[in-house]
Protein backbone atom coordinates (compact mmCIF):
# COMPACT_ATOMS: atom_id res chain seq x y z
CA UNK A 1 0.00 0.00 0.00
CA UNK A 2 1.54 3.30 -1.10
CA UNK A 3 1.92 6.05 1.46
CA UNK A 4 -1.25 8.12 1.63
CA UNK A 5 -3.30 5.51 -0.22
CA UNK A 6 -6.68 4.95 1.40
CA UNK A 7 -8.31 1.56 1.88
CA UNK A 8 -12.03 0.96 2.30
CA UNK A 9 -11.44 0.18 5.98
CA UNK A 10 -9.62 3.49 6.51
CA UNK A 11 -12.28 5.44 4.62
CA UNK A 12 -15.11 3.85 6.62
CA UNK A 13 -13.21 4.42 9.86
CA UNK A 14 -12.72 8.12 8.99
CA UNK A 15 -16.45 8.52 8.20
CA UNK A 16 -17.42 6.81 11.47
CA UNK A 17 -14.96 9.00 13.39
CA UNK A 18 -15.98 12.30 11.80
CA UNK A 19 -19.73 11.63 11.58
CA UNK A 20 -20.66 9.19 14.37
CA UNK A 21 -24.30 10.32 14.35
CA UNK A 22 -24.84 9.54 10.65
CA UNK A 23 -27.32 6.73 10.17
CA UNK A 24 -26.28 4.41 7.37
CA UNK A 25 -27.70 1.81 5.02
CA UNK A 26 -25.75 -0.88 3.19
CA UNK A 27 -25.84 -1.19 -0.58
CA UNK A 28 -27.54 -4.59 -0.22
CA UNK A 29 -30.27 -3.18 2.02
CA UNK A 30 -30.82 -0.25 -0.32
CA UNK A 31 -30.99 -2.54 -3.36
CA UNK A 32 -33.64 -4.63 -1.58
CA UNK A 33 -35.62 -1.53 -0.61
CA UNK A 34 -35.46 -0.06 -4.11
CA UNK A 35 -36.80 -3.35 -5.54
CA UNK A 36 -39.73 -3.38 -3.11
CA UNK A 37 -40.79 0.28 -3.15
CA UNK A 38 -42.01 2.88 -5.55
CA UNK A 39 -39.93 6.01 -6.11
CA UNK A 40 -42.13 8.16 -3.86
CA UNK A 41 -41.31 5.92 -0.89
CA UNK A 42 -37.57 6.61 -0.90
CA UNK A 43 -35.59 9.44 -2.45
CA UNK A 44 -32.00 8.95 -3.58
CA UNK A 45 -29.82 12.05 -3.32
CA UNK A 46 -26.46 12.35 -5.09
CA UNK A 47 -24.37 15.02 -3.35
CA UNK A 48 -21.37 14.79 -5.70
CA UNK A 49 -20.39 17.50 -8.16
CA UNK A 50 -22.40 17.97 -11.33
CA UNK A 51 -19.48 16.57 -13.37
CA UNK A 52 -19.55 13.38 -11.26
CA UNK A 53 -23.35 13.11 -11.46
CA UNK A 54 -23.30 13.51 -15.24
CA UNK A 55 -20.92 10.54 -15.60
CA UNK A 56 -23.24 8.21 -13.69
CA UNK A 57 -25.67 8.05 -10.78
CA UNK A 58 -28.16 5.70 -9.18
CA UNK A 59 -31.42 5.25 -11.05
CA UNK A 60 -33.82 8.17 -10.51
CA UNK A 61 -31.40 9.95 -8.15
CA UNK A 62 -31.79 13.65 -7.46
CA UNK A 63 -28.70 15.85 -7.78
CA UNK A 64 -28.61 18.10 -4.73
CA UNK A 65 -25.27 18.94 -3.15
CA UNK A 66 -26.11 20.49 0.22
CA UNK A 67 -28.41 19.88 3.15
CA UNK A 68 -30.02 23.27 2.45
CA UNK A 69 -30.80 22.31 -1.17
CA UNK A 70 -32.16 18.95 -0.01
CA UNK A 71 -34.39 20.51 2.67
CA UNK A 72 -35.72 23.02 0.14
CA UNK A 73 -36.67 20.20 -2.26
CA UNK A 74 -38.03 17.91 0.49
CA UNK A 75 -39.53 20.13 3.21
CA UNK A 76 -41.27 17.21 4.99
CA UNK A 77 -38.77 16.17 7.68
CA UNK A 78 -40.16 12.61 7.64
CA UNK A 79 -39.35 12.02 3.95
CA UNK A 80 -37.14 8.91 3.54
CA UNK A 81 -33.84 10.04 2.02
CA UNK A 82 -30.70 8.10 1.12
CA UNK A 83 -27.67 10.26 0.40
CA UNK A 84 -24.57 9.12 -1.44
CA UNK A 85 -21.39 10.48 -2.97
CA UNK A 86 -18.27 8.65 -4.19
CA UNK A 87 -17.22 6.86 -1.00
CA UNK A 88 -19.62 8.18 1.65
CA UNK A 89 -17.78 11.07 3.30
CA UNK A 90 -19.58 14.04 1.71
CA UNK A 91 -22.95 12.29 1.98
CA UNK A 92 -22.39 11.46 5.67
CA UNK A 93 -21.58 15.13 6.32
CA UNK A 94 -24.80 16.29 4.63
CA UNK A 95 -26.84 13.51 6.28
CA UNK A 96 -25.76 14.70 9.73
CA UNK A 97 -26.65 18.29 8.80
CA UNK A 98 -30.12 17.10 7.75
CA UNK A 99 -30.52 15.16 11.00
CA UNK A 100 -29.55 18.34 12.88
CA UNK A 101 -32.28 20.15 10.88
CA UNK A 102 -34.84 17.64 12.17
CA UNK A 103 -34.94 15.06 9.38
CA UNK A 104 -35.79 11.69 10.90
CA UNK A 105 -35.48 9.27 7.96
CA UNK A 106 -32.16 10.19 6.36
CA UNK A 107 -29.42 7.63 5.72
CA UNK A 108 -25.94 7.64 4.27
CA UNK A 109 -25.20 4.89 1.74
CA UNK A 110 -22.21 2.94 3.10
CA UNK A 111 -19.44 2.95 0.51
CA UNK A 112 -21.67 5.10 -1.69
CA UNK A 113 -21.66 4.80 -5.49
CA UNK A 114 -18.25 3.07 -5.67
CA UNK A 115 -19.36 0.23 -3.41
CA UNK A 116 -22.74 0.09 -5.20
CA UNK A 117 -21.00 -0.35 -8.57
CA UNK A 118 -18.28 -2.65 -7.20
CA UNK A 119 -20.99 -5.01 -5.95
CA UNK A 120 -22.51 -5.19 -9.43
CA UNK A 121 -25.51 -2.90 -9.04
CA UNK A 122 -26.27 -0.68 -12.04
CA UNK A 123 -25.42 2.99 -12.47
CA UNK A 124 -27.09 5.21 -15.04
CA UNK A 125 -26.57 8.17 -17.33
CA UNK A 126 -29.58 9.58 -19.14
CA UNK A 127 -31.71 6.56 -18.26
CA UNK A 128 -29.17 4.12 -19.72
CA UNK A 129 -27.00 1.70 -17.76
CA UNK A 130 -23.32 2.68 -17.98
CA UNK A 131 -20.14 1.13 -16.66
CA UNK A 132 -18.20 4.28 -15.80
CA UNK A 133 -18.65 5.59 -12.28
CA UNK A 134 -16.32 8.59 -11.98
CA UNK A 135 -14.87 11.27 -14.30
PDB file of C-alpha atoms in Angstrom:
ATOM      1  CA  UNK A   1       0.000   0.000   0.000  1.00  0.00           C
ATOM      2  CA  UNK A   2       1.536   3.297  -1.098  1.00  0.00           C
ATOM      3  CA  UNK A   3       1.917   6.049   1.463  1.00  0.00           C
ATOM      4  CA  UNK A   4      -1.249   8.122   1.634  1.00  0.00           C
ATOM      5  CA  UNK A   5      -3.299   5.506  -0.219  1.00  0.00           C
ATOM      6  CA  UNK A   6      -6.681   4.950   1.404  1.00  0.00           C
ATOM      7  CA  UNK A   7      -8.307   1.559   1.878  1.00  0.00           C
ATOM      8  CA  UNK A   8     -12.032   0.959   2.303  1.00  0.00           C
ATOM      9  CA  UNK A   9     -11.436   0.176   5.978  1.00  0.00           C
ATOM     10  CA  UNK A  10      -9.617   3.493   6.508  1.00  0.00           C
ATOM     11  CA  UNK A  11     -12.284   5.438   4.623  1.00  0.00           C
ATOM     12  CA  UNK A  12     -15.111   3.851   6.619  1.00  0.00           C
ATOM     13  CA  UNK A  13     -13.214   4.422   9.861  1.00  0.00           C
ATOM     14  CA  UNK A  14     -12.723   8.123   8.991  1.00  0.00           C
ATOM     15  CA  UNK A  15     -16.447   8.516   8.204  1.00  0.00           C
ATOM     16  CA  UNK A  16     -17.419   6.813  11.473  1.00  0.00           C
ATOM     17  CA  UNK A  17     -14.958   9.002  13.386  1.00  0.00           C
ATOM     18  CA  UNK A  18     -15.984  12.296  11.796  1.00  0.00           C
ATOM     19  CA  UNK A  19     -19.734  11.628  11.584  1.00  0.00           C
ATOM     20  CA  UNK A  20     -20.662   9.185  14.373  1.00  0.00           C
ATOM     21  CA  UNK A  21     -24.298  10.318  14.351  1.00  0.00           C
ATOM     22  CA  UNK A  22     -24.842   9.542  10.651  1.00  0.00           C
ATOM     23  CA  UNK A  23     -27.323   6.727  10.174  1.00  0.00           C
ATOM     24  CA  UNK A  24     -26.278   4.409   7.369  1.00  0.00           C
ATOM     25  CA  UNK A  25     -27.696   1.813   5.022  1.00  0.00           C
ATOM     26  CA  UNK A  26     -25.753  -0.883   3.193  1.00  0.00           C
ATOM     27  CA  UNK A  27     -25.844  -1.192  -0.580  1.00  0.00           C
ATOM     28  CA  UNK A  28     -27.535  -4.587  -0.217  1.00  0.00           C
ATOM     29  CA  UNK A  29     -30.267  -3.179   2.020  1.00  0.00           C
ATOM     30  CA  UNK A  30     -30.819  -0.246  -0.324  1.00  0.00           C
ATOM     31  CA  UNK A  31     -30.988  -2.541  -3.358  1.00  0.00           C
ATOM     32  CA  UNK A  32     -33.644  -4.632  -1.580  1.00  0.00           C
ATOM     33  CA  UNK A  33     -35.622  -1.527  -0.610  1.00  0.00           C
ATOM     34  CA  UNK A  34     -35.459  -0.062  -4.114  1.00  0.00           C
ATOM     35  CA  UNK A  35     -36.796  -3.349  -5.544  1.00  0.00           C
ATOM     36  CA  UNK A  36     -39.734  -3.376  -3.113  1.00  0.00           C
ATOM     37  CA  UNK A  37     -40.793   0.276  -3.150  1.00  0.00           C
ATOM     38  CA  UNK A  38     -42.012   2.879  -5.555  1.00  0.00           C
ATOM     39  CA  UNK A  39     -39.934   6.012  -6.111  1.00  0.00           C
ATOM     40  CA  UNK A  40     -42.131   8.155  -3.857  1.00  0.00           C
ATOM     41  CA  UNK A  41     -41.312   5.917  -0.887  1.00  0.00           C
ATOM     42  CA  UNK A  42     -37.572   6.610  -0.901  1.00  0.00           C
ATOM     43  CA  UNK A  43     -35.588   9.436  -2.447  1.00  0.00           C
ATOM     44  CA  UNK A  44     -31.997   8.945  -3.578  1.00  0.00           C
ATOM     45  CA  UNK A  45     -29.820  12.050  -3.323  1.00  0.00           C
ATOM     46  CA  UNK A  46     -26.459  12.345  -5.085  1.00  0.00           C
ATOM     47  CA  UNK A  47     -24.366  15.021  -3.353  1.00  0.00           C
ATOM     48  CA  UNK A  48     -21.370  14.791  -5.704  1.00  0.00           C
ATOM     49  CA  UNK A  49     -20.387  17.504  -8.158  1.00  0.00           C
ATOM     50  CA  UNK A  50     -22.397  17.969 -11.330  1.00  0.00           C
ATOM     51  CA  UNK A  51     -19.483  16.569 -13.368  1.00  0.00           C
ATOM     52  CA  UNK A  52     -19.553  13.382 -11.265  1.00  0.00           C
ATOM     53  CA  UNK A  53     -23.352  13.106 -11.462  1.00  0.00           C
ATOM     54  CA  UNK A  54     -23.304  13.507 -15.244  1.00  0.00           C
ATOM     55  CA  UNK A  55     -20.917  10.539 -15.604  1.00  0.00           C
ATOM     56  CA  UNK A  56     -23.240   8.214 -13.688  1.00  0.00           C
ATOM     57  CA  UNK A  57     -25.672   8.047 -10.784  1.00  0.00           C
ATOM     58  CA  UNK A  58     -28.155   5.697  -9.177  1.00  0.00           C
ATOM     59  CA  UNK A  59     -31.420   5.247 -11.047  1.00  0.00           C
ATOM     60  CA  UNK A  60     -33.818   8.169 -10.509  1.00  0.00           C
ATOM     61  CA  UNK A  61     -31.402   9.945  -8.147  1.00  0.00           C
ATOM     62  CA  UNK A  62     -31.789  13.651  -7.458  1.00  0.00           C
ATOM     63  CA  UNK A  63     -28.698  15.845  -7.778  1.00  0.00           C
ATOM     64  CA  UNK A  64     -28.612  18.095  -4.726  1.00  0.00           C
ATOM     65  CA  UNK A  65     -25.269  18.942  -3.145  1.00  0.00           C
ATOM     66  CA  UNK A  66     -26.110  20.485   0.215  1.00  0.00           C
ATOM     67  CA  UNK A  67     -28.410  19.883   3.146  1.00  0.00           C
ATOM     68  CA  UNK A  68     -30.019  23.267   2.451  1.00  0.00           C
ATOM     69  CA  UNK A  69     -30.799  22.312  -1.170  1.00  0.00           C
ATOM     70  CA  UNK A  70     -32.164  18.955  -0.012  1.00  0.00           C
ATOM     71  CA  UNK A  71     -34.385  20.510   2.674  1.00  0.00           C
ATOM     72  CA  UNK A  72     -35.718  23.023   0.141  1.00  0.00           C
ATOM     73  CA  UNK A  73     -36.673  20.200  -2.261  1.00  0.00           C
ATOM     74  CA  UNK A  74     -38.035  17.913   0.486  1.00  0.00           C
ATOM     75  CA  UNK A  75     -39.531  20.131   3.212  1.00  0.00           C
ATOM     76  CA  UNK A  76     -41.266  17.206   4.989  1.00  0.00           C
ATOM     77  CA  UNK A  77     -38.765  16.175   7.681  1.00  0.00           C
ATOM     78  CA  UNK A  78     -40.158  12.612   7.642  1.00  0.00           C
ATOM     79  CA  UNK A  79     -39.347  12.019   3.950  1.00  0.00           C
ATOM     80  CA  UNK A  80     -37.140   8.913   3.544  1.00  0.00           C
ATOM     81  CA  UNK A  81     -33.840  10.042   2.020  1.00  0.00           C
ATOM     82  CA  UNK A  82     -30.699   8.103   1.117  1.00  0.00           C
ATOM     83  CA  UNK A  83     -27.669  10.256   0.398  1.00  0.00           C
ATOM     84  CA  UNK A  84     -24.567   9.115  -1.442  1.00  0.00           C
ATOM     85  CA  UNK A  85     -21.386  10.475  -2.966  1.00  0.00           C
ATOM     86  CA  UNK A  86     -18.270   8.653  -4.188  1.00  0.00           C
ATOM     87  CA  UNK A  87     -17.224   6.861  -1.001  1.00  0.00           C
ATOM     88  CA  UNK A  88     -19.623   8.182   1.654  1.00  0.00           C
ATOM     89  CA  UNK A  89     -17.777  11.074   3.295  1.00  0.00           C
ATOM     90  CA  UNK A  90     -19.583  14.036   1.710  1.00  0.00           C
ATOM     91  CA  UNK A  91     -22.949  12.292   1.977  1.00  0.00           C
ATOM     92  CA  UNK A  92     -22.387  11.458   5.667  1.00  0.00           C
ATOM     93  CA  UNK A  93     -21.575  15.130   6.318  1.00  0.00           C
ATOM     94  CA  UNK A  94     -24.796  16.286   4.632  1.00  0.00           C
ATOM     95  CA  UNK A  95     -26.845  13.512   6.285  1.00  0.00           C
ATOM     96  CA  UNK A  96     -25.758  14.702   9.734  1.00  0.00           C
ATOM     97  CA  UNK A  97     -26.654  18.292   8.800  1.00  0.00           C
ATOM     98  CA  UNK A  98     -30.117  17.096   7.753  1.00  0.00           C
ATOM     99  CA  UNK A  99     -30.516  15.159  11.003  1.00  0.00           C
ATOM    100  CA  UNK A 100     -29.551  18.344  12.878  1.00  0.00           C
ATOM    101  CA  UNK A 101     -32.279  20.152  10.879  1.00  0.00           C
ATOM    102  CA  UNK A 102     -34.837  17.638  12.170  1.00  0.00           C
ATOM    103  CA  UNK A 103     -34.938  15.058   9.377  1.00  0.00           C
ATOM    104  CA  UNK A 104     -35.792  11.695  10.899  1.00  0.00           C
ATOM    105  CA  UNK A 105     -35.481   9.268   7.964  1.00  0.00           C
ATOM    106  CA  UNK A 106     -32.157  10.187   6.361  1.00  0.00           C
ATOM    107  CA  UNK A 107     -29.422   7.626   5.721  1.00  0.00           C
ATOM    108  CA  UNK A 108     -25.937   7.636   4.265  1.00  0.00           C
ATOM    109  CA  UNK A 109     -25.202   4.886   1.735  1.00  0.00           C
ATOM    110  CA  UNK A 110     -22.207   2.935   3.100  1.00  0.00           C
ATOM    111  CA  UNK A 111     -19.445   2.947   0.510  1.00  0.00           C
ATOM    112  CA  UNK A 112     -21.673   5.105  -1.690  1.00  0.00           C
ATOM    113  CA  UNK A 113     -21.660   4.798  -5.491  1.00  0.00           C
ATOM    114  CA  UNK A 114     -18.251   3.073  -5.666  1.00  0.00           C
ATOM    115  CA  UNK A 115     -19.362   0.229  -3.412  1.00  0.00           C
ATOM    116  CA  UNK A 116     -22.735   0.093  -5.203  1.00  0.00           C
ATOM    117  CA  UNK A 117     -21.004  -0.349  -8.575  1.00  0.00           C
ATOM    118  CA  UNK A 118     -18.281  -2.653  -7.205  1.00  0.00           C
ATOM    119  CA  UNK A 119     -20.989  -5.014  -5.953  1.00  0.00           C
ATOM    120  CA  UNK A 120     -22.508  -5.192  -9.429  1.00  0.00           C
ATOM    121  CA  UNK A 121     -25.508  -2.895  -9.040  1.00  0.00           C
ATOM    122  CA  UNK A 122     -26.269  -0.677 -12.044  1.00  0.00           C
ATOM    123  CA  UNK A 123     -25.415   2.986 -12.467  1.00  0.00           C
ATOM    124  CA  UNK A 124     -27.089   5.212 -15.040  1.00  0.00           C
ATOM    125  CA  UNK A 125     -26.566   8.174 -17.332  1.00  0.00           C
ATOM    126  CA  UNK A 126     -29.583   9.578 -19.141  1.00  0.00           C
ATOM    127  CA  UNK A 127     -31.715   6.559 -18.263  1.00  0.00           C
ATOM    128  CA  UNK A 128     -29.168   4.122 -19.720  1.00  0.00           C
ATOM    129  CA  UNK A 129     -26.998   1.704 -17.755  1.00  0.00           C
ATOM    130  CA  UNK A 130     -23.322   2.681 -17.983  1.00  0.00           C
ATOM    131  CA  UNK A 131     -20.139   1.127 -16.658  1.00  0.00           C
ATOM    132  CA  UNK A 132     -18.197   4.276 -15.797  1.00  0.00           C
ATOM    133  CA  UNK A 133     -18.650   5.589 -12.279  1.00  0.00           C
ATOM    134  CA  UNK A 134     -16.317   8.589 -11.984  1.00  0.00           C
ATOM    135  CA  UNK A 135     -14.872  11.273 -14.297  1.00  0.00           C
TER     136      UNK A 135
END
